[in-house]
Every structure is written in C-alpha cells, then in structure tokens.
Amino acid sequence: MARVPGPITLVEPLSGSTAMLIKINAIHVRKRSKYQEIIIADTEDYGRVLILDDYIQSSYHDEVYYHESLVHPAMITHPQPRDVLIIGGGEGATLREALKHPTVMRAVMVDIDAEVVELSRQYLPLMHQEAFNDSRAAVVIENGLAYIERALKAGEKYDVVILDLTDPYASDIAKPLYTAEFYLKVRSLLREDGIMVTQAGSSYYFPEVYDATLNSVKSAFPVVVEYNVWVPSFGYAVNFILGSLGHNPAALTAEEVDRKLRERGVSTLFYSGRTHVALMHLPVFRKVRRKEA
Ligand code: SAM
C-alpha cells in the first residue's frame, strides 16, 4: 500500500538507520537562519509542521501530546508556580501551556533564533494561540546559556524552568544545554522548591545520549523522574526528564492532579490526573537485546 509520495516527500530521520517518509502537500517556508534550516509545511497525516534541520519539532495534529506532557507535570507538581522560564520552545506552544496556570505572574521564553519565533508567529497560529502577546510573557532572543549566566548575575529566581530545545543529538546549538554544568546553573536559578524539566529526545534510538542527559540531571537534582509519551509525527516515544528540589510528581494521585487542574481552571486536551499517573509509570523504552537461544 506504500503510496507515500505526494507532491513532495519528507524523509524524517529517526536515527542514522531508520527514517519515516512523510507526504507533504505544501511548503510555506523553507529558509536557513543563522542557526538552522527552517521549514514550515502542511503534511497529509500531521497537519502543519515545523521542521528544523530535518527534524519535525511539532505538528498541529499531535503537538498537544508533547506540549501538555512537557509542561503540566512540573507546573501541577509545583504548589505555586509564579515565575517560569522556558528555554527554546520557539513555536510558542510551551509558553501557551505554561500561561494556562493563573499562578503564573511572569513567563520568560528564551530562544536563540528570532526567525523561528517570527515565522511561528506568522505561520503557526495554532501553536502559540497569541501566547506571545500575553501581558505576563516576555520573549527574549538569546542563547539560553548566555541568558542563564545573565539571570544568575542579576539574582533572578524561577519556580519552574522548562527546556524545550532541539534534540541533543540533532543540533550543536542545543548540546551545551544538556550537560551537568548547565543543569547546576539552572538549579541555582530555581527557588528552594523549584522544578526543572527537559525534553530528552529518544532513549530508544539514542540510548547513550539519553543516559548522559539523565546522569547529568541526576548530578544536579535530588528528585529525578523520567517519563515519556508517544508522538506520531516524531515516530518514537519522546522522553522527558524532570529534576526537582523537593516536590515529587510521581507522588501525586490522579485525584490530586485533577483537583489542582480544576482549582486553577487549566483546560487540557490530553493531560489529566489519570494521564499524569500513567506517564509516571510508563517504562522508558530501550532496545531489548537478548542472547540468541
Ligand atoms: N518540540 C521540539 C522537540 O521536541 O525537539 C523542540 C521545540 S523548539 C522548536 C526547539 C527550539 O530550541 C528551537 O526554536 C531552537 O531555536 C531552540 N534552541 C536550540 N538551541 C538553543 C539555545 N542554545 N538557546 C535557546 N534556544 C535554543
């Protein structure tokens, strides 16, 4: 039944030896910024997508699975997240989800690439849904590494830090933000009961990179929780690693999560108390290597 080739076919790499062929019906943007190649296109199966350096970053038809899973476990686990820092997240969907919490007084989104943000504003309205214009939001165009250094010097403090960066194995610009040194800096930026969460790519296709990221988070935080969610347009279960200075998301019951969502008036399409508990209990996917009998 292989009828993929549309007017255009995207070859979406999952690893060096597996890729998905994706039917593209229209390309709205294709340009190289100072940092990466940016494509915004309409696909048959996933709707409109943002692609950076060949990797799908988010797609209209399945981005809620990713962005709600990235944002709400940390935001719900923190009792009163007022100041939130997002590094990456150029299309604005992570900012959109964080701003759903009325506790948030200030949400700073730092992305290295102005063109990703500007093109997302224009071509990806369903992603940001005007989050960039929220009076609580501030968008800063800067390398997240430099921003963290400046914020530390300025004595800034945050309750939740969300790292929504390109994959650690996909782009050199994000790599330094998956290290123990960086996570220790993030820890210094957090208040005493702060929480950090990062997207961590694929533990199945890139186990060494995943384990290095996991160990780096473990070196900076006393409480570390791993979880993951299937994202069809990625072709794999994307991993998240949460580091906390105290509160443990795995300790929350479905009822407690639902109560907090209700109290805060946070509406979601995928995340709920039951989803939270499921996410906290799903094993991390890795290659199962067995000796031939
Ligand atoms: N959802 C995507 C995923 O799962 O891979 C990530 C979304 S977002 C598009 C990734 C963002 O990280 C991009 O907008 C990119 O410009 C930004 N980025 C990469 N390296 C960065 C850095 N060092 N500082 C700030 N932003 C960075």
mmCIF file of C-alpha atoms and ligand atoms in Angstrom:
data_model
loop_
_atom_site.group_PDB
_atom_site.id
_atom_site.type_symbol
_atom_site.label_atom_id
_atom_site.label_comp_id
_atom_site.label_asym_id
_atom_site.label_seq_id
_atom_site.Cartn_x
_atom_site.Cartn_y
_atom_site.Cartn_z
ATOM 1 C CA MET A 1 0.000 0.000 0.000
ATOM 2 C CA ALA A 2 3.086 2.253 0.029
ATOM 3 C CA ARG A 3 1.584 5.314 -1.583
ATOM 4 C CA VAL A 4 3.529 7.958 0.322
ATOM 5 C CA PRO A 5 4.964 10.225 -2.381
ATOM 6 C CA GLY A 6 2.740 13.263 -2.514
ATOM 7 C CA PRO A 7 3.701 16.350 -4.375
ATOM 8 C CA ILE A 8 6.709 16.301 -2.001
ATOM 9 C CA THR A 9 8.042 13.567 0.296
ATOM 10 C CA LEU A 10 9.862 14.440 3.534
ATOM 11 C CA VAL A 11 12.425 11.932 4.766
ATOM 12 C CA GLU A 12 12.208 12.348 8.555
ATOM 13 C CA PRO A 13 15.222 10.719 10.272
ATOM 14 C CA LEU A 14 14.533 8.784 13.475
ATOM 15 C CA SER A 15 18.110 7.565 13.761
ATOM 16 C CA GLY A 16 21.039 7.075 11.407
ATOM 17 C CA SER A 17 19.405 3.906 10.098
ATOM 18 C CA THR A 18 15.654 4.498 10.278
ATOM 19 C CA ALA A 19 13.567 7.232 8.699
ATOM 20 C CA MET A 20 9.914 7.972 8.012
ATOM 21 C CA LEU A 21 8.615 9.046 4.598
ATOM 22 C CA ILE A 22 6.033 11.785 5.108
ATOM 23 C CA LYS A 23 3.709 13.113 2.435
ATOM 24 C CA ILE A 24 3.899 16.897 2.183
ATOM 25 C CA ASN A 25 1.121 18.789 0.397
ATOM 26 C CA ALA A 26 2.526 22.320 0.590
ATOM 27 C CA ILE A 27 5.611 24.158 1.792
ATOM 28 C CA HIS A 28 5.048 27.632 3.279
ATOM 29 C CA VAL A 29 8.593 28.411 4.424
ATOM 30 C CA ARG A 30 11.972 26.964 3.566
ATOM 31 C CA LYS A 31 14.977 29.051 4.604
ATOM 32 C CA ARG A 32 18.223 28.858 6.529
ATOM 33 C CA SER A 33 18.534 31.138 9.535
ATOM 34 C CA LYS A 34 21.833 31.938 11.233
ATOM 35 C CA TYR A 35 21.379 28.724 13.217
ATOM 36 C CA GLN A 36 19.367 26.109 11.335
ATOM 37 C CA GLU A 37 17.261 25.241 8.298
ATOM 38 C CA ILE A 38 13.616 26.152 8.936
ATOM 39 C CA ILE A 39 10.726 24.512 7.072
ATOM 40 C CA ILE A 40 7.032 25.081 7.746
ATOM 41 C CA ALA A 41 4.875 22.738 5.683
ATOM 42 C CA ASP A 42 1.485 21.056 5.504
ATOM 43 C CA THR A 43 1.609 17.252 5.771
ATOM 44 C CA GLU A 44 -1.137 14.748 4.987
ATOM 45 C CA ASP A 45 -1.053 12.919 8.309
ATOM 46 C CA TYR A 46 0.091 15.517 10.858
ATOM 47 C CA GLY A 47 -1.222 18.823 9.569
ATOM 48 C CA ARG A 48 1.092 21.823 9.644
ATOM 49 C CA VAL A 49 4.606 21.076 10.926
ATOM 50 C CA LEU A 50 7.724 22.959 11.979
ATOM 51 C CA ILE A 51 10.922 21.224 10.836
ATOM 52 C CA LEU A 52 14.390 22.305 11.986
ATOM 53 C CA ASP A 53 17.462 20.738 10.377
ATOM 54 C CA ASP A 54 15.345 17.817 9.045
ATOM 55 C CA TYR A 55 13.715 17.013 12.414
ATOM 56 C CA ILE A 56 9.992 17.584 12.959
ATOM 57 C CA GLN A 57 9.720 19.803 16.059
ATOM 58 C CA SER A 58 5.938 19.849 16.378
ATOM 59 C CA SER A 59 2.847 19.136 14.306
ATOM 60 C CA TYR A 60 -0.670 20.516 14.516
ATOM 61 C CA HIS A 61 -2.363 17.128 14.853
ATOM 62 C CA ASP A 62 -0.269 15.701 17.720
ATOM 63 C CA GLU A 63 1.566 18.591 19.450
ATOM 64 C CA VAL A 64 -0.765 18.511 22.473
ATOM 65 C CA TYR A 65 0.619 15.119 23.461
ATOM 66 C CA TYR A 66 4.118 16.649 23.550
ATOM 67 C CA HIS A 67 3.491 20.136 24.934
ATOM 68 C CA GLU A 68 0.954 19.141 27.608
ATOM 69 C CA SER A 69 3.242 16.289 28.745
ATOM 70 C CA LEU A 70 6.275 18.597 28.816
ATOM 71 C CA VAL A 71 4.631 21.429 30.768
ATOM 72 C CA HIS A 72 1.879 20.271 33.124
ATOM 73 C CA PRO A 73 3.531 17.573 35.279
ATOM 74 C CA ALA A 74 6.071 20.166 36.513
ATOM 75 C CA MET A 75 3.547 23.023 36.727
ATOM 76 C CA ILE A 76 0.972 20.929 38.607
ATOM 77 C CA THR A 77 3.569 19.426 40.946
ATOM 78 C CA HIS A 78 4.783 22.884 41.968
ATOM 79 C CA PRO A 79 2.291 24.305 44.514
ATOM 80 C CA GLN A 80 2.514 27.917 43.306
ATOM 81 C CA PRO A 81 4.487 28.384 40.050
ATOM 82 C CA ARG A 82 4.723 32.176 39.659
ATOM 83 C CA ASP A 83 7.926 32.695 37.681
ATOM 84 C CA VAL A 84 8.501 30.347 34.744
ATOM 85 C CA LEU A 85 11.491 30.241 32.399
ATOM 86 C CA ILE A 86 11.253 28.468 29.046
ATOM 87 C CA ILE A 87 14.396 27.916 27.012
ATOM 88 C CA GLY A 88 13.710 27.025 23.390
ATOM 89 C CA GLY A 89 10.071 26.408 22.524
ATOM 90 C CA GLY A 90 10.257 28.734 19.517
ATOM 91 C CA GLU A 91 6.798 27.975 18.157
ATOM 92 C CA GLY A 92 5.182 29.275 21.366
ATOM 93 C CA ALA A 93 3.165 26.184 22.357
ATOM 94 C CA THR A 94 5.163 25.579 25.556
ATOM 95 C CA LEU A 95 4.579 29.214 26.516
ATOM 96 C CA ARG A 96 0.878 28.761 25.685
ATOM 97 C CA GLU A 97 0.571 25.793 28.042
ATOM 98 C CA ALA A 98 2.531 27.418 30.895
ATOM 99 C CA LEU A 99 0.358 30.549 30.746
ATOM 100 C CA LYS A 100 -2.773 28.441 31.301
ATOM 101 C CA HIS A 101 -1.839 28.386 35.011
ATOM 102 C CA PRO A 102 -3.251 31.527 36.683
ATOM 103 C CA THR A 103 -0.499 31.289 39.313
ATOM 104 C CA VAL A 104 1.979 32.420 36.638
ATOM 105 C CA MET A 105 2.919 36.086 37.041
ATOM 106 C CA ARG A 106 5.881 36.014 34.650
ATOM 107 C CA ALA A 107 6.815 33.633 31.831
ATOM 108 C CA VAL A 108 10.115 34.311 30.047
ATOM 109 C CA MET A 109 10.731 32.432 26.794
ATOM 110 C CA VAL A 110 14.339 32.476 25.558
ATOM 111 C CA ASP A 111 15.007 31.221 22.026
ATOM 112 C CA ILE A 112 18.252 31.619 20.130
ATOM 113 C CA ASP A 113 16.563 32.030 16.757
ATOM 114 C CA ALA A 114 14.472 35.148 16.084
ATOM 115 C CA GLU A 115 13.431 33.770 12.702
ATOM 116 C CA VAL A 116 11.871 30.638 14.222
ATOM 117 C CA VAL A 117 9.821 32.824 16.563
ATOM 118 C CA GLU A 118 8.804 35.334 13.863
ATOM 119 C CA LEU A 119 7.913 32.647 11.311
ATOM 120 C CA SER A 120 5.960 30.750 14.015
ATOM 121 C CA ARG A 121 4.044 33.930 14.859
ATOM 122 C CA GLN A 122 3.042 34.214 11.231
ATOM 123 C CA TYR A 123 2.573 30.621 10.029
ATOM 124 C CA LEU A 124 1.819 28.628 13.225
ATOM 125 C CA PRO A 125 -1.054 30.487 14.958
ATOM 126 C CA LEU A 126 -2.482 27.226 16.362
ATOM 127 C CA MET A 127 0.811 26.614 18.170
ATOM 128 C CA HIS A 128 1.181 29.929 20.017
ATOM 129 C CA GLN A 129 -2.536 30.979 20.087
ATOM 130 C CA GLU A 130 -1.384 34.555 20.846
ATOM 131 C CA ALA A 131 0.678 33.442 23.885
ATOM 132 C CA PHE A 132 3.456 35.776 22.704
ATOM 133 C CA ASN A 133 1.116 38.725 23.358
ATOM 134 C CA ASP A 134 0.105 37.708 26.886
ATOM 135 C CA SER A 135 0.956 40.554 29.280
ATOM 136 C CA ARG A 136 2.783 38.069 31.543
ATOM 137 C CA ALA A 137 5.004 36.807 28.722
ATOM 138 C CA ALA A 138 8.432 38.080 27.705
ATOM 139 C CA VAL A 139 10.191 36.703 24.615
ATOM 140 C CA VAL A 140 13.985 37.036 24.654
ATOM 141 C CA ILE A 141 16.121 36.221 21.629
ATOM 142 C CA GLU A 142 19.379 34.898 23.052
ATOM 143 C CA ASN A 143 21.362 31.719 23.541
ATOM 144 C CA GLY A 144 19.822 30.087 26.611
ATOM 145 C CA LEU A 145 23.295 29.517 28.029
ATOM 146 C CA ALA A 146 24.065 33.237 27.950
ATOM 147 C CA TYR A 147 20.640 34.085 29.355
ATOM 148 C CA ILE A 148 21.126 31.784 32.347
ATOM 149 C CA GLU A 149 24.513 33.384 33.103
ATOM 150 C CA ARG A 150 22.975 36.892 32.980
ATOM 151 C CA ALA A 151 19.972 35.841 35.068
ATOM 152 C CA LEU A 152 22.229 34.331 37.730
ATOM 153 C CA LYS A 153 24.271 37.548 37.927
ATOM 154 C CA ALA A 154 21.061 39.576 38.161
ATOM 155 C CA GLY A 155 19.829 37.379 41.016
ATOM 156 C CA GLU A 156 16.718 36.269 39.102
ATOM 157 C CA LYS A 157 14.761 33.365 40.574
ATOM 158 C CA TYR A 158 12.267 30.975 38.972
ATOM 159 C CA ASP A 159 9.843 28.349 40.274
ATOM 160 C CA VAL A 160 9.801 26.210 37.109
ATOM 161 C CA VAL A 161 12.325 26.005 34.249
ATOM 162 C CA ILE A 162 11.201 24.222 31.067
ATOM 163 C CA LEU A 163 13.820 23.209 28.491
ATOM 164 C CA ASP A 164 12.146 22.719 25.120
ATOM 165 C CA LEU A 165 15.255 22.554 22.956
ATOM 166 C CA THR A 166 16.149 20.804 19.740
ATOM 167 C CA ASP A 167 17.393 17.264 20.331
ATOM 168 C CA PRO A 168 20.804 16.796 21.927
ATOM 169 C CA TYR A 169 21.905 14.612 19.016
ATOM 170 C CA ALA A 170 20.399 16.799 16.299
ATOM 171 C CA SER A 171 21.869 20.248 16.672
ATOM 172 C CA ASP A 172 25.110 21.618 18.043
ATOM 173 C CA ILE A 173 23.449 24.787 19.292
ATOM 174 C CA ALA A 174 21.421 22.890 21.903
ATOM 175 C CA LYS A 175 24.073 20.382 23.017
ATOM 176 C CA PRO A 176 25.649 22.507 25.821
ATOM 177 C CA LEU A 177 22.186 22.801 27.413
ATOM 178 C CA TYR A 178 22.040 19.049 28.097
ATOM 179 C CA THR A 179 25.064 18.954 30.428
ATOM 180 C CA ALA A 180 25.562 18.633 34.189
ATOM 181 C CA GLU A 181 27.264 22.030 34.208
ATOM 182 C CA PHE A 182 24.188 23.646 32.674
ATOM 183 C CA TYR A 183 21.750 21.847 34.959
ATOM 184 C CA LEU A 184 23.704 23.016 38.000
ATOM 185 C CA LYS A 185 23.304 26.589 36.744
ATOM 186 C CA VAL A 186 19.562 26.027 36.275
ATOM 187 C CA ARG A 187 19.407 24.656 39.805
ATOM 188 C CA SER A 188 20.993 27.870 41.128
ATOM 189 C CA LEU A 189 18.338 29.864 39.294
ATOM 190 C CA LEU A 190 15.485 27.949 40.940
ATOM 191 C CA ARG A 191 13.854 28.867 44.259
ATOM 192 C CA GLU A 192 14.296 26.313 47.044
ATOM 193 C CA ASP A 193 11.322 24.173 45.918
ATOM 194 C CA GLY A 194 11.878 24.696 42.201
ATOM 195 C CA ILE A 195 11.406 22.189 39.383
ATOM 196 C CA MET A 196 13.176 21.800 36.030
ATOM 197 C CA VAL A 197 12.009 19.604 33.141
ATOM 198 C CA THR A 198 13.695 18.940 29.809
ATOM 199 C CA GLN A 199 12.683 17.156 26.642
ATOM 200 C CA ALA A 200 15.339 14.481 26.076
ATOM 201 C CA GLY A 201 14.809 13.091 22.568
ATOM 202 C CA SER A 202 14.679 9.314 22.172
ATOM 203 C CA SER A 203 16.024 6.800 24.704
ATOM 204 C CA TYR A 204 15.356 4.040 22.155
ATOM 205 C CA TYR A 205 17.311 5.404 19.193
ATOM 206 C CA PHE A 206 19.961 7.345 21.150
ATOM 207 C CA PRO A 207 20.438 5.477 24.475
ATOM 208 C CA GLU A 208 23.938 6.801 25.145
ATOM 209 C CA VAL A 209 22.875 10.429 24.689
ATOM 210 C CA TYR A 210 19.768 9.818 26.793
ATOM 211 C CA ASP A 211 21.746 8.199 29.612
ATOM 212 C CA ALA A 212 24.280 11.023 29.592
ATOM 213 C CA THR A 213 21.445 13.555 29.889
ATOM 214 C CA LEU A 214 19.802 11.520 32.665
ATOM 215 C CA ASN A 215 23.038 11.275 34.642
ATOM 216 C CA SER A 216 23.588 14.997 34.202
ATOM 217 C CA VAL A 217 20.153 15.790 35.649
ATOM 218 C CA LYS A 218 20.781 13.321 38.484
ATOM 219 C CA SER A 219 24.033 15.115 39.340
ATOM 220 C CA ALA A 220 22.116 18.364 39.880
ATOM 221 C CA PHE A 221 18.797 17.341 41.465
ATOM 222 C CA PRO A 222 17.801 15.183 44.461
ATOM 223 C CA VAL A 223 14.497 14.094 42.899
ATOM 224 C CA VAL A 224 14.614 12.894 39.257
ATOM 225 C CA VAL A 225 11.656 11.453 37.336
ATOM 226 C CA GLU A 226 11.727 10.024 33.809
ATOM 227 C CA TYR A 227 8.625 9.810 31.668
ATOM 228 C CA ASN A 228 7.732 9.630 28.000
ATOM 229 C CA VAL A 229 4.868 9.957 25.536
ATOM 230 C CA TRP A 230 4.303 8.656 22.009
ATOM 231 C CA VAL A 231 4.282 11.407 19.394
ATOM 232 C CA PRO A 232 3.218 10.025 15.996
ATOM 233 C CA SER A 233 4.968 12.693 13.907
ATOM 234 C CA PHE A 234 8.245 12.080 15.757
ATOM 235 C CA GLY A 235 7.996 8.309 15.085
ATOM 236 C CA TYR A 236 9.006 7.498 18.653
ATOM 237 C CA ALA A 237 8.124 7.980 22.326
ATOM 238 C CA VAL A 238 9.773 11.256 23.276
ATOM 239 C CA ASN A 239 11.487 11.244 26.656
ATOM 240 C CA PHE A 240 11.221 13.862 29.390
ATOM 241 C CA ILE A 241 13.470 14.141 32.439
ATOM 242 C CA LEU A 242 12.267 16.170 35.417
ATOM 243 C CA GLY A 243 14.598 17.350 38.188
ATOM 244 C CA SER A 244 13.082 18.663 41.406
ATOM 245 C CA LEU A 245 14.488 20.206 44.588
ATOM 246 C CA GLY A 246 11.716 18.675 46.655
ATOM 247 C CA HIS A 247 8.253 18.046 45.240
ATOM 248 C CA ASN A 248 7.889 14.657 43.517
ATOM 249 C CA PRO A 249 5.407 14.397 40.580
ATOM 250 C CA ALA A 250 5.348 10.609 40.953
ATOM 251 C CA ALA A 251 3.818 11.022 44.431
ATOM 252 C CA LEU A 252 0.690 12.797 43.154
ATOM 253 C CA THR A 253 -2.540 10.819 42.821
ATOM 254 C CA ALA A 254 -4.878 11.229 39.860
ATOM 255 C CA GLU A 255 -7.419 12.885 42.184
ATOM 256 C CA GLU A 256 -4.864 15.428 43.434
ATOM 257 C CA VAL A 257 -3.857 16.327 39.869
ATOM 258 C CA ASP A 258 -7.481 16.692 38.757
ATOM 259 C CA ARG A 259 -8.264 18.817 41.810
ATOM 260 C CA LYS A 260 -5.360 21.171 41.076
ATOM 261 C CA LEU A 261 -6.319 21.397 37.386
ATOM 262 C CA ARG A 262 -9.881 22.270 38.443
ATOM 263 C CA GLU A 263 -8.761 24.792 41.099
ATOM 264 C CA ARG A 264 -6.526 26.526 38.587
ATOM 265 C CA GLY A 265 -9.059 26.287 35.766
ATOM 266 C CA VAL A 266 -6.472 24.693 33.474
ATOM 267 C CA SER A 267 -8.106 23.053 30.452
ATOM 268 C CA THR A 268 -6.209 20.386 28.527
ATOM 269 C CA LEU A 269 -6.915 18.003 25.650
ATOM 270 C CA PHE A 270 -4.648 15.136 26.701
ATOM 271 C CA TYR A 271 -3.241 15.685 30.199
ATOM 272 C CA SER A 272 -5.353 14.739 33.238
ATOM 273 C CA GLY A 273 -4.935 13.031 36.618
ATOM 274 C CA ARG A 274 -5.079 9.596 35.013
ATOM 275 C CA THR A 275 -2.691 10.645 32.246
ATOM 276 C CA HIS A 276 -0.282 12.067 34.827
ATOM 277 C CA VAL A 277 -0.225 8.798 36.779
ATOM 278 C CA ALA A 278 0.139 6.803 33.546
ATOM 279 C CA LEU A 279 3.055 8.977 32.405
ATOM 280 C CA MET A 280 4.800 8.494 35.756
ATOM 281 C CA HIS A 281 4.516 4.710 35.495
ATOM 282 C CA LEU A 282 5.272 4.024 31.810
ATOM 283 C CA PRO A 283 8.726 2.372 31.486
ATOM 284 C CA VAL A 284 11.477 4.071 29.454
ATOM 285 C CA PHE A 285 11.732 2.455 26.007
ATOM 286 C CA ARG A 286 15.115 0.928 25.208
ATOM 287 C CA LYS A 287 16.367 -1.719 22.796
ATOM 288 C CA VAL A 288 15.840 -5.209 24.342
ATOM 289 C CA ARG A 289 18.988 -7.114 23.487
ATOM 290 C CA ARG A 290 18.789 -10.869 24.185
ATOM 291 C CA LYS A 291 21.315 -13.599 23.526
ATOM 292 C CA GLU A 292 20.275 -15.941 20.688
ATOM 293 C CA ALA A 293 18.953 -19.179 22.294
HETATM 294 N N1 SAM B 1 9.472 20.219 20.427
HETATM 295 C C1 SAM B 1 10.797 20.192 19.880
HETATM 296 C C2 SAM B 1 11.449 18.866 20.172
HETATM 297 O O1 SAM B 1 10.813 18.034 20.802
HETATM 298 O O2 SAM B 1 12.555 18.649 19.714
HETATM 299 C C3 SAM B 1 11.583 21.385 20.336
HETATM 300 C C4 SAM B 1 10.806 22.643 20.029
HETATM 301 S S1 SAM B 1 11.547 24.119 19.715
HETATM 302 C C5 SAM B 1 11.234 24.377 18.036
HETATM 303 C C6 SAM B 1 13.278 23.929 19.816
HETATM 304 C C7 SAM B 1 13.872 25.312 19.917
HETATM 305 O O3 SAM B 1 15.120 25.285 20.578
HETATM 306 C C8 SAM B 1 14.136 25.979 18.553
HETATM 307 O O4 SAM B 1 13.247 27.060 18.385
HETATM 308 C C9 SAM B 1 15.590 26.423 18.627
HETATM 309 O O5 SAM B 1 15.811 27.671 18.007
HETATM 310 C C10 SAM B 1 15.810 26.450 20.138
HETATM 311 N N2 SAM B 1 17.210 26.365 20.593
HETATM 312 C C11 SAM B 1 18.155 25.473 20.218
HETATM 313 N N3 SAM B 1 19.311 25.727 20.868
HETATM 314 C C12 SAM B 1 19.084 26.797 21.689
HETATM 315 C C13 SAM B 1 19.884 27.540 22.609
HETATM 316 N N4 SAM B 1 21.183 27.221 22.825
HETATM 317 N N5 SAM B 1 19.308 28.567 23.279
HETATM 318 C C14 SAM B 1 17.997 28.896 23.060
HETATM 319 N N6 SAM B 1 17.187 28.241 22.179
HETATM 320 C C15 SAM B 1 17.742 27.201 21.504
#
